[in-house]
């Protein structure tokens, strides 16, 4: 069982950095609630482990070798949090973004709203 928001977000970043469809899905299942949602400037709504896994797979196919890391650790209270992440995008450069997130009582992600500049 997850013990903290930091642990959850660490696992979430690991999932984005994982390779292979089955491995990606398994990684997201560790930190992502069954019916969780994700939205960002490019996607209005991605739902569930399958949805976020497919988004990560498509992202890796579009930008092979891209990686994510945490720039500012999560600030968290009352099941809500915020953190800053960075991305290394081969052939494009580095980017930073901010994710607002919500967790359930088991510290699994139920919602992420991501903000980042255009690629």
CSV table of N, CA and C in Angstrom, one decimal:
chain,number,residue,atom,x,y,z
A,1,UNK,N,0.8,-1.2,0.0
A,1,UNK,CA,0.0,0.0,0.0
A,1,UNK,C,0.9,1.2,0.0
A,2,UNK,N,0.5,2.2,-0.8
A,2,UNK,CA,1.2,3.5,-0.8
A,2,UNK,C,1.1,4.2,0.5
A,3,UNK,N,2.2,4.9,0.9
A,3,UNK,CA,2.2,5.6,2.2
A,3,UNK,C,2.3,7.1,2.2
A,4,UNK,N,2.5,7.7,1.0
A,4,UNK,CA,2.6,9.2,0.9
A,4,UNK,C,2.4,9.7,-0.5
A,5,UNK,N,2.1,11.0,-0.6
A,5,UNK,CA,1.9,11.6,-1.9
A,5,UNK,C,3.3,11.6,-2.6
A,6,UNK,N,4.4,11.8,-2.0
A,6,UNK,CA,5.7,11.7,-2.6
A,6,UNK,C,5.9,10.3,-3.3
A,7,UNK,N,5.6,9.3,-2.5
A,7,UNK,CA,5.8,7.9,-3.1
A,7,UNK,C,4.9,7.7,-4.3
A,8,UNK,N,3.7,8.2,-4.2
A,8,UNK,CA,2.8,8.1,-5.4
A,8,UNK,C,3.3,8.8,-6.6
A,9,UNK,N,3.7,10.1,-6.4
A,9,UNK,CA,4.2,10.8,-7.6
A,9,UNK,C,5.6,10.3,-8.1
A,10,UNK,N,6.4,9.8,-7.2
A,10,UNK,CA,7.6,9.1,-7.7
A,10,UNK,C,7.3,7.9,-8.6
A,11,UNK,N,6.3,7.1,-8.2
A,11,UNK,CA,5.9,5.9,-9.0
A,11,UNK,C,5.2,6.4,-10.3
A,12,UNK,N,4.5,7.5,-10.3
A,12,UNK,CA,3.9,8.1,-11.5
A,12,UNK,C,5.0,8.5,-12.5
A,13,UNK,N,6.0,9.1,-12.0
A,13,UNK,CA,7.1,9.5,-12.9
A,13,UNK,C,7.8,8.2,-13.4
A,14,UNK,N,8.1,7.2,-12.6
A,14,UNK,CA,8.6,6.0,-13.0
A,14,UNK,C,7.8,5.4,-14.1
A,15,UNK,N,6.5,5.4,-14.0
A,15,UNK,CA,5.6,4.8,-15.0
A,15,UNK,C,5.8,5.5,-16.4
A,16,UNK,N,5.9,6.9,-16.3
A,16,UNK,CA,6.1,7.6,-17.6
A,16,UNK,C,7.5,7.2,-18.2
A,17,UNK,N,8.5,6.8,-17.4
A,17,UNK,CA,9.8,6.5,-17.9
A,17,UNK,C,10.0,5.0,-18.2
A,18,UNK,N,8.9,4.3,-18.0
A,18,UNK,CA,9.0,2.8,-18.3
A,18,UNK,C,8.8,2.6,-19.8
A,19,UNK,N,9.4,1.5,-20.3
A,19,UNK,CA,9.3,1.1,-21.7
A,19,UNK,C,8.6,-0.2,-21.8
A,20,UNK,N,7.8,-0.4,-22.9
A,20,UNK,CA,7.1,-1.6,-23.1
A,20,UNK,C,5.6,-1.5,-22.7
A,21,UNK,N,4.7,-1.8,-23.5
A,21,UNK,CA,3.3,-1.6,-23.2
A,21,UNK,C,2.8,-2.3,-21.9
A,22,UNK,N,3.1,-3.5,-21.7
A,22,UNK,CA,2.7,-4.3,-20.5
A,22,UNK,C,3.4,-3.7,-19.3
A,23,UNK,N,4.6,-3.3,-19.4
A,23,UNK,CA,5.4,-2.8,-18.3
A,23,UNK,C,4.8,-1.4,-17.9
A,24,UNK,N,4.5,-0.6,-18.9
A,24,UNK,CA,3.9,0.7,-18.7
A,24,UNK,C,2.6,0.6,-17.9
A,25,UNK,N,1.7,-0.3,-18.4
A,25,UNK,CA,0.4,-0.5,-17.8
A,25,UNK,C,0.6,-1.0,-16.3
A,26,UNK,N,1.5,-1.9,-16.1
A,26,UNK,CA,1.7,-2.4,-14.7
A,26,UNK,C,2.3,-1.3,-13.8
A,27,UNK,N,3.1,-0.4,-14.4
A,27,UNK,CA,3.7,0.7,-13.6
A,27,UNK,C,2.6,1.7,-13.2
A,28,UNK,N,1.7,2.0,-14.1
A,28,UNK,CA,0.6,3.0,-13.8
A,28,UNK,C,-0.4,2.3,-12.8
A,29,UNK,N,-0.6,1.0,-12.9
A,29,UNK,CA,-1.6,0.4,-12.0
A,29,UNK,C,-1.1,0.5,-10.5
A,30,UNK,N,0.1,0.7,-10.3
A,30,UNK,CA,0.6,0.8,-8.9
A,30,UNK,C,0.2,2.2,-8.3
A,31,UNK,N,0.0,3.2,-9.1
A,31,UNK,CA,-0.2,4.5,-8.5
A,31,UNK,C,-1.5,5.2,-9.0
A,32,UNK,N,-2.2,4.6,-10.0
A,32,UNK,CA,-3.3,5.2,-10.7
A,32,UNK,C,-4.6,4.5,-10.3
A,33,UNK,N,-5.6,5.2,-9.7
A,33,UNK,CA,-6.9,4.6,-9.4
A,33,UNK,C,-7.6,4.1,-10.7
A,34,UNK,N,-8.4,3.1,-10.6
A,34,UNK,CA,-9.1,2.5,-11.7
A,34,UNK,C,-9.8,3.6,-12.6
A,35,UNK,N,-10.5,4.5,-12.0
A,35,UNK,CA,-11.3,5.5,-12.8
A,35,UNK,C,-10.7,6.9,-12.8
A,36,UNK,N,-9.4,7.0,-12.5
A,36,UNK,CA,-8.7,8.3,-12.5
A,36,UNK,C,-8.7,9.0,-13.8
A,37,UNK,N,-8.6,10.3,-13.8
A,37,UNK,CA,-8.6,11.1,-15.0
A,37,UNK,C,-7.4,11.9,-15.1
A,38,UNK,N,-7.1,12.2,-16.4
A,38,UNK,CA,-5.9,13.1,-16.7
A,38,UNK,C,-6.3,14.0,-17.8
A,39,UNK,N,-5.9,15.3,-17.7
A,39,UNK,CA,-6.1,16.3,-18.7
A,39,UNK,C,-4.9,17.2,-18.8
A,40,UNK,N,-4.6,17.7,-20.0
A,40,UNK,CA,-3.5,18.6,-20.2
A,40,UNK,C,-3.9,19.5,-21.4
A,41,UNK,N,-3.0,20.4,-21.8
A,41,UNK,CA,-3.4,21.3,-22.9
A,41,UNK,C,-3.7,20.6,-24.2
A,42,UNK,N,-3.3,19.4,-24.4
A,42,UNK,CA,-3.5,18.7,-25.6
A,42,UNK,C,-4.6,17.6,-25.6
A,43,UNK,N,-5.0,17.2,-24.4
A,43,UNK,CA,-6.0,16.2,-24.2
A,43,UNK,C,-7.0,16.6,-23.2
A,44,UNK,N,-8.3,16.6,-23.6
A,44,UNK,CA,-9.4,17.1,-22.7
A,44,UNK,C,-9.6,16.1,-21.6
A,45,UNK,N,-9.6,14.8,-21.9
A,45,UNK,CA,-9.9,13.8,-20.9
A,45,UNK,C,-9.3,12.4,-21.3
A,46,UNK,N,-8.5,11.9,-20.4
A,46,UNK,CA,-7.9,10.5,-20.5
A,46,UNK,C,-8.4,9.9,-19.2
A,47,UNK,N,-9.0,8.6,-19.4
A,47,UNK,CA,-9.6,8.0,-18.2
A,47,UNK,C,-9.0,6.6,-18.0
A,48,UNK,N,-8.7,6.3,-16.7
A,48,UNK,CA,-8.4,4.9,-16.3
A,48,UNK,C,-6.9,4.6,-16.6
A,49,UNK,N,-6.5,3.4,-16.1
A,49,UNK,CA,-5.2,2.9,-16.3
A,49,UNK,C,-4.9,2.7,-17.8
A,50,UNK,N,-5.8,2.1,-18.5
A,50,UNK,CA,-5.6,1.9,-19.9
A,50,UNK,C,-5.4,3.2,-20.7
A,51,UNK,N,-6.2,4.2,-20.3
A,51,UNK,CA,-6.1,5.5,-21.0
A,51,UNK,C,-4.8,6.2,-20.8
A,52,UNK,N,-4.3,6.3,-19.5
A,52,UNK,CA,-3.0,6.9,-19.2
A,52,UNK,C,-1.9,6.1,-19.8
A,53,UNK,N,-2.0,4.8,-19.8
A,53,UNK,CA,-1.0,3.9,-20.4
A,53,UNK,C,-0.9,4.2,-21.9
A,54,UNK,N,-2.0,4.2,-22.6
A,54,UNK,CA,-2.0,4.5,-24.0
A,54,UNK,C,-1.4,5.9,-24.3
A,55,UNK,N,-1.7,6.9,-23.5
A,55,UNK,CA,-1.1,8.2,-23.7
A,55,UNK,C,0.4,8.1,-23.5
A,56,UNK,N,0.9,7.4,-22.5
A,56,UNK,CA,2.4,7.3,-22.3
A,56,UNK,C,3.0,6.6,-23.5
A,57,UNK,N,2.4,5.5,-23.9
A,57,UNK,CA,2.9,4.7,-25.1
A,57,UNK,C,3.0,5.6,-26.3
A,58,UNK,N,2.0,6.3,-26.6
A,58,UNK,CA,1.9,7.2,-27.8
A,58,UNK,C,3.0,8.3,-27.6
A,59,UNK,N,3.2,8.8,-26.4
A,59,UNK,CA,4.2,9.9,-26.2
A,59,UNK,C,5.6,9.3,-26.5
A,60,UNK,N,5.9,8.1,-26.0
A,60,UNK,CA,7.2,7.5,-26.2
A,60,UNK,C,7.4,7.2,-27.7
A,61,UNK,N,6.3,6.8,-28.4
A,61,UNK,CA,6.5,6.5,-29.9
A,61,UNK,C,6.8,7.8,-30.6
A,62,UNK,N,6.1,8.9,-30.2
A,62,UNK,CA,6.3,10.2,-30.8
A,62,UNK,C,7.7,10.8,-30.5
A,63,UNK,N,8.2,10.7,-29.3
A,63,UNK,CA,9.5,11.2,-28.9
A,63,UNK,C,10.2,10.1,-28.2
A,64,UNK,N,10.9,9.2,-29.0
A,64,UNK,CA,11.6,8.1,-28.4
A,64,UNK,C,12.7,8.6,-27.5
A,65,UNK,N,12.9,8.0,-26.3
A,65,UNK,CA,13.9,8.4,-25.4
A,65,UNK,C,13.6,9.5,-24.5
A,66,UNK,N,12.4,10.0,-24.6
A,66,UNK,CA,12.0,11.1,-23.7
A,66,UNK,C,11.9,10.6,-22.2
A,67,UNK,N,12.3,11.4,-21.3
A,67,UNK,CA,12.3,11.1,-19.9
A,67,UNK,C,11.7,12.2,-19.1
A,68,UNK,N,11.2,11.9,-17.9
A,68,UNK,CA,10.6,12.9,-17.0
A,68,UNK,C,11.3,12.8,-15.7
A,69,UNK,N,11.3,13.9,-14.9
A,69,UNK,CA,11.9,13.9,-13.6
A,69,UNK,C,11.2,14.9,-12.7
A,70,UNK,N,11.3,14.8,-11.4
A,70,UNK,CA,10.6,15.8,-10.5
A,70,UNK,C,11.6,16.9,-10.3
A,71,UNK,N,11.1,18.2,-10.5
A,71,UNK,CA,11.9,19.4,-10.3
A,71,UNK,C,11.7,19.9,-8.9
A,72,UNK,N,10.4,20.0,-8.5
A,72,UNK,CA,10.0,20.5,-7.2
A,72,UNK,C,9.1,19.4,-6.6
A,73,UNK,N,9.5,18.9,-5.4
A,73,UNK,CA,8.7,17.8,-4.8
A,73,UNK,C,7.3,18.2,-4.5
A,74,UNK,N,6.4,17.3,-4.4
A,74,UNK,CA,4.9,17.6,-4.2
A,74,UNK,C,4.7,18.3,-2.9
A,75,UNK,N,3.8,19.3,-3.0
A,75,UNK,CA,3.2,20.0,-1.9
A,75,UNK,C,1.8,19.4,-1.8
A,76,UNK,N,1.4,18.9,-0.6
A,76,UNK,CA,0.2,18.1,-0.5
A,76,UNK,C,-0.5,18.4,0.8
A,77,UNK,N,-1.9,18.5,0.7
A,77,UNK,CA,-2.7,18.6,1.8
A,77,UNK,C,-4.1,18.2,1.4
A,78,UNK,N,-4.9,17.5,2.4
A,78,UNK,CA,-6.3,17.2,2.2
A,78,UNK,C,-6.6,16.5,0.8
A,79,UNK,N,-5.7,15.6,0.4
A,79,UNK,CA,-5.9,14.8,-0.8
A,79,UNK,C,-5.6,15.6,-2.1
A,80,UNK,N,-5.1,16.8,-2.0
A,80,UNK,CA,-4.8,17.6,-3.1
A,80,UNK,C,-3.3,18.0,-3.1
A,81,UNK,N,-2.7,18.1,-4.3
A,81,UNK,CA,-1.3,18.4,-4.3
A,81,UNK,C,-0.9,19.0,-5.7
A,82,UNK,N,0.4,19.5,-5.7
A,82,UNK,CA,1.0,20.2,-6.8
A,82,UNK,C,2.5,19.9,-6.8
A,83,UNK,N,3.0,19.6,-8.0
A,83,UNK,CA,4.5,19.5,-8.1
A,83,UNK,C,4.9,19.9,-9.5
A,84,UNK,N,6.2,20.2,-9.6
A,84,UNK,CA,6.8,20.6,-10.9
A,84,UNK,C,7.6,19.5,-11.4
A,85,UNK,N,7.5,19.3,-12.7
A,85,UNK,CA,8.3,18.2,-13.3
A,85,UNK,C,9.0,18.8,-14.5
A,86,UNK,N,10.1,18.0,-14.9
A,86,UNK,CA,10.8,18.4,-16.1
A,86,UNK,C,10.8,17.2,-17.1
A,87,UNK,N,11.0,17.6,-18.3
A,87,UNK,CA,11.1,16.5,-19.4
A,87,UNK,C,12.3,16.8,-20.2
A,88,UNK,N,13.0,15.7,-20.5
A,88,UNK,CA,14.1,15.8,-21.5
A,88,UNK,C,13.6,15.2,-22.8
A,89,UNK,N,13.5,16.0,-23.8
A,89,UNK,CA,12.9,15.5,-25.1
A,89,UNK,C,14.0,15.5,-26.2
A,90,UNK,N,14.5,14.4,-26.5
A,90,UNK,CA,15.6,14.3,-27.5
A,90,UNK,C,15.1,15.0,-28.9
A,91,UNK,N,16.0,15.8,-29.4
A,91,UNK,CA,15.7,16.5,-30.6
A,91,UNK,C,14.8,17.8,-30.4
A,92,UNK,N,14.3,18.0,-29.2
A,92,UNK,CA,13.4,19.1,-29.0
A,92,UNK,C,14.0,20.0,-27.9
A,93,UNK,N,14.5,19.4,-26.8
A,93,UNK,CA,15.1,20.1,-25.7
A,93,UNK,C,14.4,19.8,-24.4
A,94,UNK,N,14.6,20.6,-23.4
A,94,UNK,CA,14.0,20.4,-22.1
A,94,UNK,C,12.7,21.3,-21.9
A,95,UNK,N,11.8,20.7,-21.2
A,95,UNK,CA,10.6,21.5,-20.8
A,95,UNK,C,10.2,21.3,-19.4
A,96,UNK,N,9.5,22.2,-18.8
A,96,UNK,CA,9.0,22.0,-17.4
A,96,UNK,C,7.5,22.2,-17.4
A,97,UNK,N,6.8,21.6,-16.5
A,97,UNK,CA,5.4,21.7,-16.3
A,97,UNK,C,5.0,21.5,-14.9
A,98,UNK,N,3.8,21.8,-14.6
A,98,UNK,CA,3.2,21.7,-13.3
A,98,UNK,C,2.0,20.8,-13.3
A,99,UNK,N,1.9,19.8,-12.4
A,99,UNK,CA,0.7,19.0,-12.3
A,99,UNK,C,0.0,19.2,-11.0
A,100,UNK,N,-1.3,19.5,-11.1
A,100,UNK,CA,-2.2,19.5,-9.9
A,100,UNK,C,-2.7,18.1,-9.9
A,101,UNK,N,-2.7,17.5,-8.7
A,101,UNK,CA,-3.2,16.1,-8.5
A,101,UNK,C,-4.1,16.0,-7.3
A,102,UNK,N,-5.0,14.9,-7.4
A,102,UNK,CA,-5.8,14.5,-6.3
A,102,UNK,C,-5.6,13.0,-6.0
A,103,UNK,N,-5.6,12.7,-4.8
A,103,UNK,CA,-5.3,11.3,-4.4
A,103,UNK,C,-6.5,10.8,-3.5
A,104,UNK,N,-6.8,9.5,-3.6
A,104,UNK,CA,-7.8,8.9,-2.7
A,104,UNK,C,-7.1,8.6,-1.4
A,105,UNK,N,-7.9,8.0,-0.5
A,105,UNK,CA,-7.3,7.7,0.9
A,105,UNK,C,-6.3,6.6,0.8
A,106,UNK,N,-6.1,5.9,-0.3
A,106,UNK,CA,-5.1,4.9,-0.4
A,106,UNK,C,-3.9,5.5,-1.1
A,107,UNK,N,-3.8,6.8,-1.3
A,107,UNK,CA,-2.8,7.5,-2.0
A,107,UNK,C,-2.6,7.1,-3.5
A,108,UNK,N,-3.7,6.7,-4.1
A,108,UNK,CA,-3.7,6.5,-5.5
A,108,UNK,C,-4.2,7.7,-6.2
A,109,UNK,N,-3.7,8.0,-7.4
A,109,UNK,CA,-4.1,9.2,-8.1
A,109,UNK,C,-5.5,9.0,-8.6
A,110,UNK,N,-6.3,10.0,-8.4
A,110,UNK,CA,-7.7,10.0,-8.9
A,110,UNK,C,-7.9,11.1,-10.0
A,111,UNK,N,-7.0,12.1,-10.0
A,111,UNK,CA,-7.1,13.1,-11.0
A,111,UNK,C,-5.7,13.8,-11.2
A,112,UNK,N,-5.4,14.1,-12.4
A,112,UNK,CA,-4.2,15.0,-12.7
A,112,UNK,C,-4.6,16.0,-13.7
A,113,UNK,N,-4.3,17.2,-13.5
A,113,UNK,CA,-4.4,18.3,-14.5
A,113,UNK,C,-3.0,18.8,-14.7
A,114,UNK,N,-2.5,18.7,-15.9
A,114,UNK,CA,-1.2,19.0,-16.2
A,114,UNK,C,-1.1,20.3,-17.0
A,115,UNK,N,-0.1,21.2,-16.7
A,115,UNK,CA,0.1,22.4,-17.4
A,115,UNK,C,1.5,22.5,-17.9
A,116,UNK,N,1.7,22.8,-19.2
A,116,UNK,CA,3.0,22.9,-19.7
A,116,UNK,C,2.9,23.7,-21.0
A,117,UNK,N,4.1,24.3,-21.5
A,117,UNK,CA,4.1,25.1,-22.7
A,117,UNK,C,4.0,24.2,-23.9
A,118,UNK,N,3.7,24.7,-25.1
A,118,UNK,CA,3.6,23.9,-26.3
A,118,UNK,C,5.0,23.3,-26.6
A,119,UNK,N,4.9,22.2,-27.2
A,119,UNK,CA,6.2,21.5,-27.7
A,119,UNK,C,6.7,22.1,-28.9
